[in-house]
CSV table of C-alpha atoms in Angstrom, one decimal:
chain,number,residue,atom,x,y,z
A,144,UNK,CA,-2.6,4.7,-30.7
A,145,UNK,CA,0.8,4.2,-28.3
A,146,UNK,CA,-0.8,1.3,-25.5
A,147,UNK,CA,0.6,1.8,-22.2
A,148,UNK,CA,1.4,-1.7,-19.7
A,149,UNK,CA,-0.8,-2.0,-17.3
A,150,UNK,CA,0.2,-3.6,-13.8
A,151,UNK,CA,-2.0,-6.2,-12.9
A,152,UNK,CA,-0.9,-7.9,-10.3
A,153,UNK,CA,1.0,-11.3,-10.5
A,154,UNK,CA,3.5,-12.4,-7.3
A,155,UNK,CA,1.8,-12.9,-3.9
A,156,UNK,CA,2.4,-11.7,-0.6
A,157,UNK,CA,5.6,-13.6,0.4
A,158,UNK,CA,7.0,-11.8,-3.6
A,159,UNK,CA,6.3,-8.4,-2.3
A,160,UNK,CA,8.2,-9.2,0.9
A,161,UNK,CA,10.8,-10.2,-0.9
A,162,UNK,CA,11.5,-7.5,-3.4
A,163,UNK,CA,10.3,-5.1,-0.1
A,164,UNK,CA,13.4,-6.3,1.8
A,165,UNK,CA,15.9,-6.9,-1.1
A,166,UNK,CA,14.4,-3.0,-2.0
A,167,UNK,CA,15.3,-1.5,1.0
A,168,UNK,CA,18.9,-2.8,1.5
A,169,UNK,CA,19.7,-1.9,-1.9
A,170,UNK,CA,18.7,1.4,-0.6
A,171,UNK,CA,21.3,1.1,2.8
A,172,UNK,CA,24.1,-0.2,0.4
A,173,UNK,CA,23.9,3.1,-2.1
A,174,UNK,CA,23.7,5.2,1.2
A,175,UNK,CA,26.4,3.2,2.6
A,176,UNK,CA,28.2,3.7,-0.2
A,177,UNK,CA,27.7,7.4,-0.5
A,178,UNK,CA,29.3,8.3,2.7
A,179,UNK,CA,32.1,6.0,3.0
A,180,UNK,CA,33.4,6.3,-1.5
A,181,UNK,CA,36.2,8.4,-1.4
A,182,UNK,CA,36.1,12.2,-3.1
A,183,UNK,CA,36.0,13.8,-5.9
A,184,UNK,CA,33.2,12.1,-7.3
A,185,UNK,CA,33.3,10.6,-11.2
A,186,UNK,CA,31.3,9.0,-13.4
A,187,UNK,CA,32.1,5.5,-11.9
A,188,UNK,CA,31.8,6.9,-8.3
A,189,UNK,CA,28.3,8.0,-8.9
A,190,UNK,CA,27.0,4.6,-10.8
A,191,UNK,CA,28.6,2.7,-7.8
A,192,UNK,CA,26.1,4.9,-5.6
A,193,UNK,CA,22.5,5.8,-8.2
A,194,UNK,CA,22.6,2.1,-9.3
A,195,UNK,CA,21.7,0.3,-6.6
A,196,UNK,CA,19.8,3.4,-4.9
A,197,UNK,CA,17.6,3.4,-8.9
A,198,UNK,CA,16.9,-0.6,-8.0
A,199,UNK,CA,15.9,-0.3,-4.7
A,200,UNK,CA,13.2,2.9,-5.7
A,201,UNK,CA,11.7,-0.2,-8.4
A,202,UNK,CA,12.3,-2.8,-6.4
A,203,UNK,CA,10.3,-1.0,-3.9
A,204,UNK,CA,8.0,0.4,-6.3
A,205,UNK,CA,7.4,-4.1,-7.8
A,206,UNK,CA,6.5,-4.5,-4.2
A,207,UNK,CA,3.7,-1.6,-3.5
A,208,UNK,CA,2.2,-2.7,-6.8
A,209,UNK,CA,2.4,-6.0,-6.7
A,210,UNK,CA,3.6,-6.4,-9.7
A,211,UNK,CA,7.3,-8.2,-11.4
A,212,UNK,CA,8.9,-7.0,-14.4
A,213,UNK,CA,10.2,-9.8,-15.1
A,214,UNK,CA,7.1,-11.7,-14.3
A,215,UNK,CA,5.3,-9.2,-16.3
A,216,UNK,CA,8.6,-10.5,-19.4
A,217,UNK,CA,6.4,-14.5,-18.9
A,218,UNK,CA,10.0,-16.0,-17.9
A,219,UNK,CA,8.8,-17.8,-14.8
A,220,UNK,CA,10.7,-16.9,-10.7
A,221,UNK,CA,10.7,-19.1,-8.2
A,222,UNK,CA,8.6,-16.5,-6.3
């Protein structure tokens, strides 16, 4: 049977705030890149927009859940 990862909260309020701010900043950067990069869009331009957007969404998810993927891998983080 496949066991699913339990997302037990492993960060405090300060870590949640930092992740929320960084996630929102990544979404702003992604939006800015989408609006300013030249056309026609190739694979590189799509990656330049989608990678920070996906990272930002994931960081907002972490902030909402109070869970850090890095800490779940037992790597110590300063926050």
